[in-house]
XYZ file of C-alpha atoms in Angstrom:
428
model
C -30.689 37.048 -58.937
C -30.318 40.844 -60.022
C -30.970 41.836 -63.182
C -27.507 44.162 -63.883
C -27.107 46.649 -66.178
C -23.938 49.159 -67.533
C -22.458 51.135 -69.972
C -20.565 48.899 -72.195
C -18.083 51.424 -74.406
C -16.278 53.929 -73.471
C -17.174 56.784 -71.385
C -17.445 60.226 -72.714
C -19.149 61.760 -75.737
C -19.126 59.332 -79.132
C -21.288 57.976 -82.140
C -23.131 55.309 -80.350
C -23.037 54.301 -77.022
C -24.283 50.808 -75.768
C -25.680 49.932 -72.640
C -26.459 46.524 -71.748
C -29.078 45.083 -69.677
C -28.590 41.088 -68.655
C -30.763 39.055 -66.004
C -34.090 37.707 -65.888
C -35.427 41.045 -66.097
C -34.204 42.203 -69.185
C -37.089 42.099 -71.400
C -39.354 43.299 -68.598
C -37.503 46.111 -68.986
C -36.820 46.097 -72.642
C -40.805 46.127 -72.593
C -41.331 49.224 -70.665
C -38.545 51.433 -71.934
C -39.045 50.294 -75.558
C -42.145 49.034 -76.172
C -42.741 46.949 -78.141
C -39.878 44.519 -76.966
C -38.645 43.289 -80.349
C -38.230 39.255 -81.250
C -34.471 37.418 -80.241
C -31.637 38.579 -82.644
C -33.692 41.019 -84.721
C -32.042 44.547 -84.683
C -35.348 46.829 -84.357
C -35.534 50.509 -84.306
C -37.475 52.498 -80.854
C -38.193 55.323 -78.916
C -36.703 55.200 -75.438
C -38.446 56.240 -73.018
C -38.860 57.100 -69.122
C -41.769 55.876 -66.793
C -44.161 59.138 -67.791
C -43.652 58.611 -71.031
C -41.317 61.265 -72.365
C -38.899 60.229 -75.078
C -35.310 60.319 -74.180
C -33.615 59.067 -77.292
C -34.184 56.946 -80.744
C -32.248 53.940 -80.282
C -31.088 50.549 -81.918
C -32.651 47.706 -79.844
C -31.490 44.345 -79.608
C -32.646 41.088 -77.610
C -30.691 37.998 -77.067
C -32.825 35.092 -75.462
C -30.742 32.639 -72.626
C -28.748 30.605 -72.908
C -27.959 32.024 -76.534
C -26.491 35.029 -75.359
C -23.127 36.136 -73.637
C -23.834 35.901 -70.540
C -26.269 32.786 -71.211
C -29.041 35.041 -69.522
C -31.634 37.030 -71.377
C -29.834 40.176 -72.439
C -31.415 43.430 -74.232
C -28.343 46.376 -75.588
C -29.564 49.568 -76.315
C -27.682 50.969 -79.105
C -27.976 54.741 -78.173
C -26.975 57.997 -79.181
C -23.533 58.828 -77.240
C -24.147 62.166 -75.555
C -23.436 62.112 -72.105
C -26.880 63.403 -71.036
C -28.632 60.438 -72.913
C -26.546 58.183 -71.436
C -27.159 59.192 -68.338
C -30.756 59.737 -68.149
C -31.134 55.865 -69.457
C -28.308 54.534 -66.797
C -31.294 56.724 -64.516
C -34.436 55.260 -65.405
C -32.851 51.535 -65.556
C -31.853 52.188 -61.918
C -35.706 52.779 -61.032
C -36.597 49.445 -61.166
C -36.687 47.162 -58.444
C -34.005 43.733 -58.252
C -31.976 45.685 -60.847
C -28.374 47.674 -60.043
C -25.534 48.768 -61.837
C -22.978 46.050 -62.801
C -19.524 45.477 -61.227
C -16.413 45.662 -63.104
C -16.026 42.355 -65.198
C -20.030 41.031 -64.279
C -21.185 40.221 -67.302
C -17.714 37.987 -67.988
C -18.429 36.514 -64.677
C -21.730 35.615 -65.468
C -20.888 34.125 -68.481
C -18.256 31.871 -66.838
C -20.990 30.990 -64.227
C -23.633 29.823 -66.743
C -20.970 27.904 -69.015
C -20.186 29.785 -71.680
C -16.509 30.373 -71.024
C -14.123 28.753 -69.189
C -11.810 30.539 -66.565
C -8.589 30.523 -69.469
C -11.279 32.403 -71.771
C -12.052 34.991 -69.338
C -8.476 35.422 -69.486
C -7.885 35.747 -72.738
C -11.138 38.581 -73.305
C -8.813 40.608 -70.481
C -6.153 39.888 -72.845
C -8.051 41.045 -75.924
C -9.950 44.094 -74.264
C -5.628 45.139 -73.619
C -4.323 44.370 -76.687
C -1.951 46.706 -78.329
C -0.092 44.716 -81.005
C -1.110 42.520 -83.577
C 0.964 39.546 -82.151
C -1.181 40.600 -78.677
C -4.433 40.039 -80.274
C -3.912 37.346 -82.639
C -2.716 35.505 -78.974
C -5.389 36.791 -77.247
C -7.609 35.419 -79.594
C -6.512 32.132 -79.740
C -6.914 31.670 -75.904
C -10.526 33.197 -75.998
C -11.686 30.802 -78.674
C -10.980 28.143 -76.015
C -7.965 26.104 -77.360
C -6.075 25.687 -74.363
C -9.147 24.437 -72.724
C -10.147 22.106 -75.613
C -6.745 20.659 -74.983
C -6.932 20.807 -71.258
C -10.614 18.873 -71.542
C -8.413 15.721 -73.829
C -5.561 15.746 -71.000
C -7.772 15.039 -68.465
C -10.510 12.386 -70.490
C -6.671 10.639 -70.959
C -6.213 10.906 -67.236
C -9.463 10.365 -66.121
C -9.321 6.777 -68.543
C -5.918 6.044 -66.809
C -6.540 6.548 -63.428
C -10.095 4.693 -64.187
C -7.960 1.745 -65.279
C -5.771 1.676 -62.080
C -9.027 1.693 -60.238
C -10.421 -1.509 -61.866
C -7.042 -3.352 -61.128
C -7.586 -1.736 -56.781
C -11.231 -3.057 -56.774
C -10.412 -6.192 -58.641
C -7.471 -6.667 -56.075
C -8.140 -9.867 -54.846
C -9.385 -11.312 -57.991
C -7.801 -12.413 -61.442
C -7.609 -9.179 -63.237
C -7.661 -10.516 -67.524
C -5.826 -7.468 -68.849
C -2.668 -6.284 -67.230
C -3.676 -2.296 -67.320
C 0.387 -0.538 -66.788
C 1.443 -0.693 -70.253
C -1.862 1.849 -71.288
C -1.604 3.455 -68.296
C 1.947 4.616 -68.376
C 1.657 5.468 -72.433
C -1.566 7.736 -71.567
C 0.734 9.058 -69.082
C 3.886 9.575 -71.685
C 1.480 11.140 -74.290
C -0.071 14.014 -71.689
C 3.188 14.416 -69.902
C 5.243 14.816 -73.160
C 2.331 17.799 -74.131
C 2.096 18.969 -70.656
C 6.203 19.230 -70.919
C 5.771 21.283 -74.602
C 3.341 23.926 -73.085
C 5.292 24.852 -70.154
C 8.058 25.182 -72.409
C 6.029 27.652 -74.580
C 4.619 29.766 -71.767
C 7.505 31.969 -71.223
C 7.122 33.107 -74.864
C 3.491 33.314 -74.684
C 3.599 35.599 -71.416
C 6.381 38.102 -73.354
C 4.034 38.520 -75.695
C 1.583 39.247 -73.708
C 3.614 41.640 -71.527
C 6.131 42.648 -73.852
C 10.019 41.907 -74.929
C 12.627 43.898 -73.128
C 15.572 44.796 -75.095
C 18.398 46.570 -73.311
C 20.913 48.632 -75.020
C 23.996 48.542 -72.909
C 27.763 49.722 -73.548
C 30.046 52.120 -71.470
C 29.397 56.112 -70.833
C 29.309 58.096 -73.836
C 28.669 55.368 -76.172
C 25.576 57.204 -78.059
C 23.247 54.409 -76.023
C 20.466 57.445 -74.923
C 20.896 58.787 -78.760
C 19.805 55.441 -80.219
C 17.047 55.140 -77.929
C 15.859 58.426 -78.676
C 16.098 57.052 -82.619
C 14.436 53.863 -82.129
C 11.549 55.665 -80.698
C 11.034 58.411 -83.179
C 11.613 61.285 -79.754
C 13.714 62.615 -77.246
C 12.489 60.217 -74.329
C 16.254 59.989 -72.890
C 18.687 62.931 -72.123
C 21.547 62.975 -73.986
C 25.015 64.881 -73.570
C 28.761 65.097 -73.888
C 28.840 64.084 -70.003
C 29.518 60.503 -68.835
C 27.325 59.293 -66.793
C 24.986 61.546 -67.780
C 21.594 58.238 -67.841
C 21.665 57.291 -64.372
C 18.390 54.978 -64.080
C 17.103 52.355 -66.640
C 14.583 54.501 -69.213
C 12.093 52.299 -70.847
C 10.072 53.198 -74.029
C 7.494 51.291 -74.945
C 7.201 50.111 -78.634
C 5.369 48.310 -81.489
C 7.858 46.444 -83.195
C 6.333 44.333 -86.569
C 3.259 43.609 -84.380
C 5.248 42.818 -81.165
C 5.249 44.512 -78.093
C 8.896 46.010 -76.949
C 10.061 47.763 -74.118
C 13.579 49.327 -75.286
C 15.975 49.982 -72.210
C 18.461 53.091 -72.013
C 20.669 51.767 -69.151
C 23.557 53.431 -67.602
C 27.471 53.456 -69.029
C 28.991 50.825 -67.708
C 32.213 51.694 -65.570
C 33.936 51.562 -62.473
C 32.400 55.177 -60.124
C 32.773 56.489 -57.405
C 29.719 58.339 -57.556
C 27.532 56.491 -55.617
C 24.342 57.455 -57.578
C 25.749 56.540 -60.722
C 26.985 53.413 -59.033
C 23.353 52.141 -57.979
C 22.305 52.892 -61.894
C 24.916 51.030 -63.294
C 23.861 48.177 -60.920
C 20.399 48.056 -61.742
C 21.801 48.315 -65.703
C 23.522 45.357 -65.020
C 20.391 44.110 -63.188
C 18.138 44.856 -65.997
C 20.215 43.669 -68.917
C 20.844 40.850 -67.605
C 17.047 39.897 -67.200
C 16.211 41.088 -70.659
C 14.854 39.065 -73.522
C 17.978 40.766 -75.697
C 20.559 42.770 -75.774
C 21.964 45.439 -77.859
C 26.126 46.144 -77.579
C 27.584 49.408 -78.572
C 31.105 48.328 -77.490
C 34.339 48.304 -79.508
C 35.213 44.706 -80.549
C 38.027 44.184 -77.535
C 35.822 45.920 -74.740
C 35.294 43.787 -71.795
C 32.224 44.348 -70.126
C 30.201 43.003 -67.051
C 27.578 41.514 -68.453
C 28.373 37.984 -71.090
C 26.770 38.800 -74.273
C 24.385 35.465 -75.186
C 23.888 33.473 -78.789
C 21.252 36.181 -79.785
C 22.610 39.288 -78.568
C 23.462 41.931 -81.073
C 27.283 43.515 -81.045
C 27.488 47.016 -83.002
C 30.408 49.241 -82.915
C 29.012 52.934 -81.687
C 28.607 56.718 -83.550
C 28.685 55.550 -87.291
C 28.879 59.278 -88.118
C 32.507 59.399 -86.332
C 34.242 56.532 -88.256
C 36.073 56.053 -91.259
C 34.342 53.082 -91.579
C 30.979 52.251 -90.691
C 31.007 48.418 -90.886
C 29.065 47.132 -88.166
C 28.506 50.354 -86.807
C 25.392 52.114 -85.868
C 24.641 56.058 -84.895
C 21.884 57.505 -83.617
C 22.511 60.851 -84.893
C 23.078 60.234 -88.535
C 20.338 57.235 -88.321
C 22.966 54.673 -90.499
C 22.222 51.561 -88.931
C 19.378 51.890 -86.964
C 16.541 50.649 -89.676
C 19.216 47.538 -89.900
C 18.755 47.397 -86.190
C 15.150 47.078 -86.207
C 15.184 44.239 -88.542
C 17.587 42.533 -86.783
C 15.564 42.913 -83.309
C 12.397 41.818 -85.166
C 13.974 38.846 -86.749
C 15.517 37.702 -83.353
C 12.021 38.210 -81.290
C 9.754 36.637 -84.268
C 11.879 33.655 -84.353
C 11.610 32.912 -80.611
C 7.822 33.467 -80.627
C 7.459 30.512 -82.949
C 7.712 28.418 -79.512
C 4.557 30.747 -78.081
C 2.361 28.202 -76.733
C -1.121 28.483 -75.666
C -0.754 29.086 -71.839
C -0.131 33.060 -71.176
C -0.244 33.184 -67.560
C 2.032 32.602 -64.922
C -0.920 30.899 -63.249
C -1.414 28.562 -66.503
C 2.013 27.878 -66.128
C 1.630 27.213 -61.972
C -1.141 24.720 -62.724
C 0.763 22.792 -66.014
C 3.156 22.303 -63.272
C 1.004 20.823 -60.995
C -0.156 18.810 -63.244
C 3.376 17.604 -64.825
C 4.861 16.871 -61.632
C 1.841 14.667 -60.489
C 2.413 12.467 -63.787
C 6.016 12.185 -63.077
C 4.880 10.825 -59.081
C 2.767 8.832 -60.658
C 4.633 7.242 -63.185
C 7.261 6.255 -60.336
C 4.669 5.000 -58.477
C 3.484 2.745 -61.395
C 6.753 1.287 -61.808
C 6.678 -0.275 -58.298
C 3.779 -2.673 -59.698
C 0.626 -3.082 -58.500
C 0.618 -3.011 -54.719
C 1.358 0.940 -55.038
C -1.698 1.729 -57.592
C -3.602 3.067 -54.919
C -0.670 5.531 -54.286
C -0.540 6.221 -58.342
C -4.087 6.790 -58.446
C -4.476 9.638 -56.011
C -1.618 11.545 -57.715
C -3.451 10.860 -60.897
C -6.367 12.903 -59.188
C -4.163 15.678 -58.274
C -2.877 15.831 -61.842
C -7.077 16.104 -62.862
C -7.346 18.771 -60.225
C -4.842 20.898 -61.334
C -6.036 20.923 -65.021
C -9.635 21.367 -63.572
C -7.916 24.771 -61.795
C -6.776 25.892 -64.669
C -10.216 26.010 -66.716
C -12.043 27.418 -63.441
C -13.675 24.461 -63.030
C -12.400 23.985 -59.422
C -10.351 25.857 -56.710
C -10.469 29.442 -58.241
C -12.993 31.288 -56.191
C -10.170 33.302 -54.293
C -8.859 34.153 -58.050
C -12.194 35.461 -59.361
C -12.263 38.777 -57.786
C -9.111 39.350 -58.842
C -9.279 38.655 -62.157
C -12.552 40.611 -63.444
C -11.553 43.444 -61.272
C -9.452 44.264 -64.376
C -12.109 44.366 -66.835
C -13.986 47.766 -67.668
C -18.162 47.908 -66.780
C -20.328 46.548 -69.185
C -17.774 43.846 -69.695
């Protein structure tokens, strides 16, 4: 195996810069460069150097013996000035030596995966972490690197692993007096995952917003002071605004940090009947949009009738505050009345719903949950047919295992891999 070796913050001139050397190598290496190689997990001070001797930097040297490490391989970081040229001149010498090369994108991760010391949802959730924005995005991220979701995948599938062992007792014991009738523990180990299994699908949808971001859509007709709010919410003049109806043709999205949660606020078009057929395709992909967005935001007067059925969450305002002799329920952009009000209310609304944020962020968590669900539910019919069809209730017990196994990387995942640390940064 190669001993690999990267950069492991950010490019470009800083502080410190680390580089990070992992592989059975590493304190070969460590030796030669920065002799003496200090003891494991002892933070020693040394002069880097190059293979004729000449000092290249002072640095901060630490070793981390396998499996205790990150990778679970014997790892050396060399906490280095951050000028580019010492960076590079390390990066140089490191590439001299022979069975060692540059790491991939996402290697180190992978390694550690490999050797046991994450599991494929953890990977996930250091991606997660590594793109963080918002609190609510790292607390998340957090909790699925910390390996919850696979603690709880490893007791759904001891449960399923026990029943399907019991159905497998009553196929071998077939022709034989079997002492304990096994269905009644079978189907409640069944109830109990399938009733958790049912509780974390639920929650993914949440989880994944969260992770991507809320969309909120701000939608009334032309010349309603929609683009003016927007422009509010976000503190600048991301949408034009004018006199002219019709003048927002195509959905604008601004990206925000609302109270720790990620929001995408959408300018759409007015909402009328046109002629014009490019303002025609923008109101259809507002309609589009709003429709598919986590909430809505109405600047309509209170008998408008619009295309688009506001839902049990959606917020109703009456438009341009600064107009009306009374500003009950109204908002305007321009004046600002309203608009802290708003945020409140949007925060309140989105906070609420990510109370049901379970522990599976991923589409492909959600996929595999699935999986795993709908092989309880075969199963379960199949265990109500009694004992002739345990055979048949068994195997799609063992897809239900399969899937969870999927999930943690365990099984089934090597087209996924590639795909997945390609998204990570080197040294990662």
């Amino acid at each position: 195996m190669d001993t690999i070796f990267a950069q492991a913050t950010a490019q470009g001139r800083a502080g410190v810069c680390i580089v990070r050397i992992s592989g059975p190598q590493a304190f070969e290496i460590a030796e030669k460069v920065a002799y003496p190689c200090p003891v494991a997990r002892q933070a020693v001070m040394r002069a880097i150097k190059d293979p004729t001797g000449s000092v290249i930097d002072h640095a901060l040297v630490l070793v981390f013996d396998g499996p205790n490490s990150f990778t679970g391989e014997d790892t050396v970081e060399l906490h280095l000035h951050g000028s580019i040229a010492v960076v590079r001149a390390v990066l140089g010498v490191l590439s001299t030596f022979p069975q060692t090369r540059m790491a991939e994108p996402g290697e180190f991760t992978r390694r550690a995966m490999e050797n046991g010391k994450l599991d494929l949802t953890q990977v996930e959730g250091l991606a997660d972490l590594l793109e963080a924005e918002t609190e609510a995005q790292r607390k998340q991220a957090l909790r699925v690197l910390s390996g919850h979701l696979g603690q709880r995948v490893e007791i759904w599938r001891e449960k399923l692993i026990r029943a399907a062992a019991l159905l497998e007792v009553t196929i071998d014991f077939a022709d034989e007096d079997v002492p304990v009738d096994v269905s009644a523990e079978v189907s409640s180990l069944l109830d109990d995952v399938g009733d958790e299994l049912a509780k974390e699908i639920e929650g993914t949808h949440t989880a994944e917003r969260i992770r991507t971001g809320f969309e909120v859509a701000i939608v009334g007709r032309p010349n309603t002071g929609k683009s003016t709010l927007l422009n509010a919410l976000a503190g600048r003049d991301a949408a034009i605004t004018s006199a002219v109806a019709g003048t927002t043709r195509d959905v604008i999205e601004v990206r925000m940090d609302l109270g720790g949660l990620p929001v995408t606020l959408l300018d759409t078009a007015g909402l009328r009947e046109s002629s014009d057929e490019v303002e025609a395709i923008g109101i259809e992909r507002a309609v589009s949009r709003a429709a598919q967005a986590d909430l809505r935001v109405f600047l309509i007067e209170s008998d408008e009738d619009l295309p688009i059925t506001p839902q049990a969450d959606d917020l109703r305002l009456l438009p341009k505050a600064d107009l009306r002799t009374s500003s009950e329920g109204a908002i305007s952009g321009v004046s600002g009345q309203g608009v802290s009000e708003l945020i409140t209310q949007i925060q309140t609304v989105l906070n609420k719903r990510s109370l049901a944020a379970g522990l599976a962020t991923h589409e492909r968590h959600r996929v595999a949950l699935q999986k795993a669900a709908d092989g309880l539910v075969s199963a379960k019919l199949v265990l109500d047919r009694g004992p002739d069809q345990y055979d048949i209730a068994s195997e799609e017990l063992r897809h239900a295992i399969r899937s969870l196994e999927a999930l943690v990387g365990r099984i089934d995942v090597e087209n996924l891999l590639d795909v997945i640390f390609s998204s990570f940064c080197l040294g990662k």
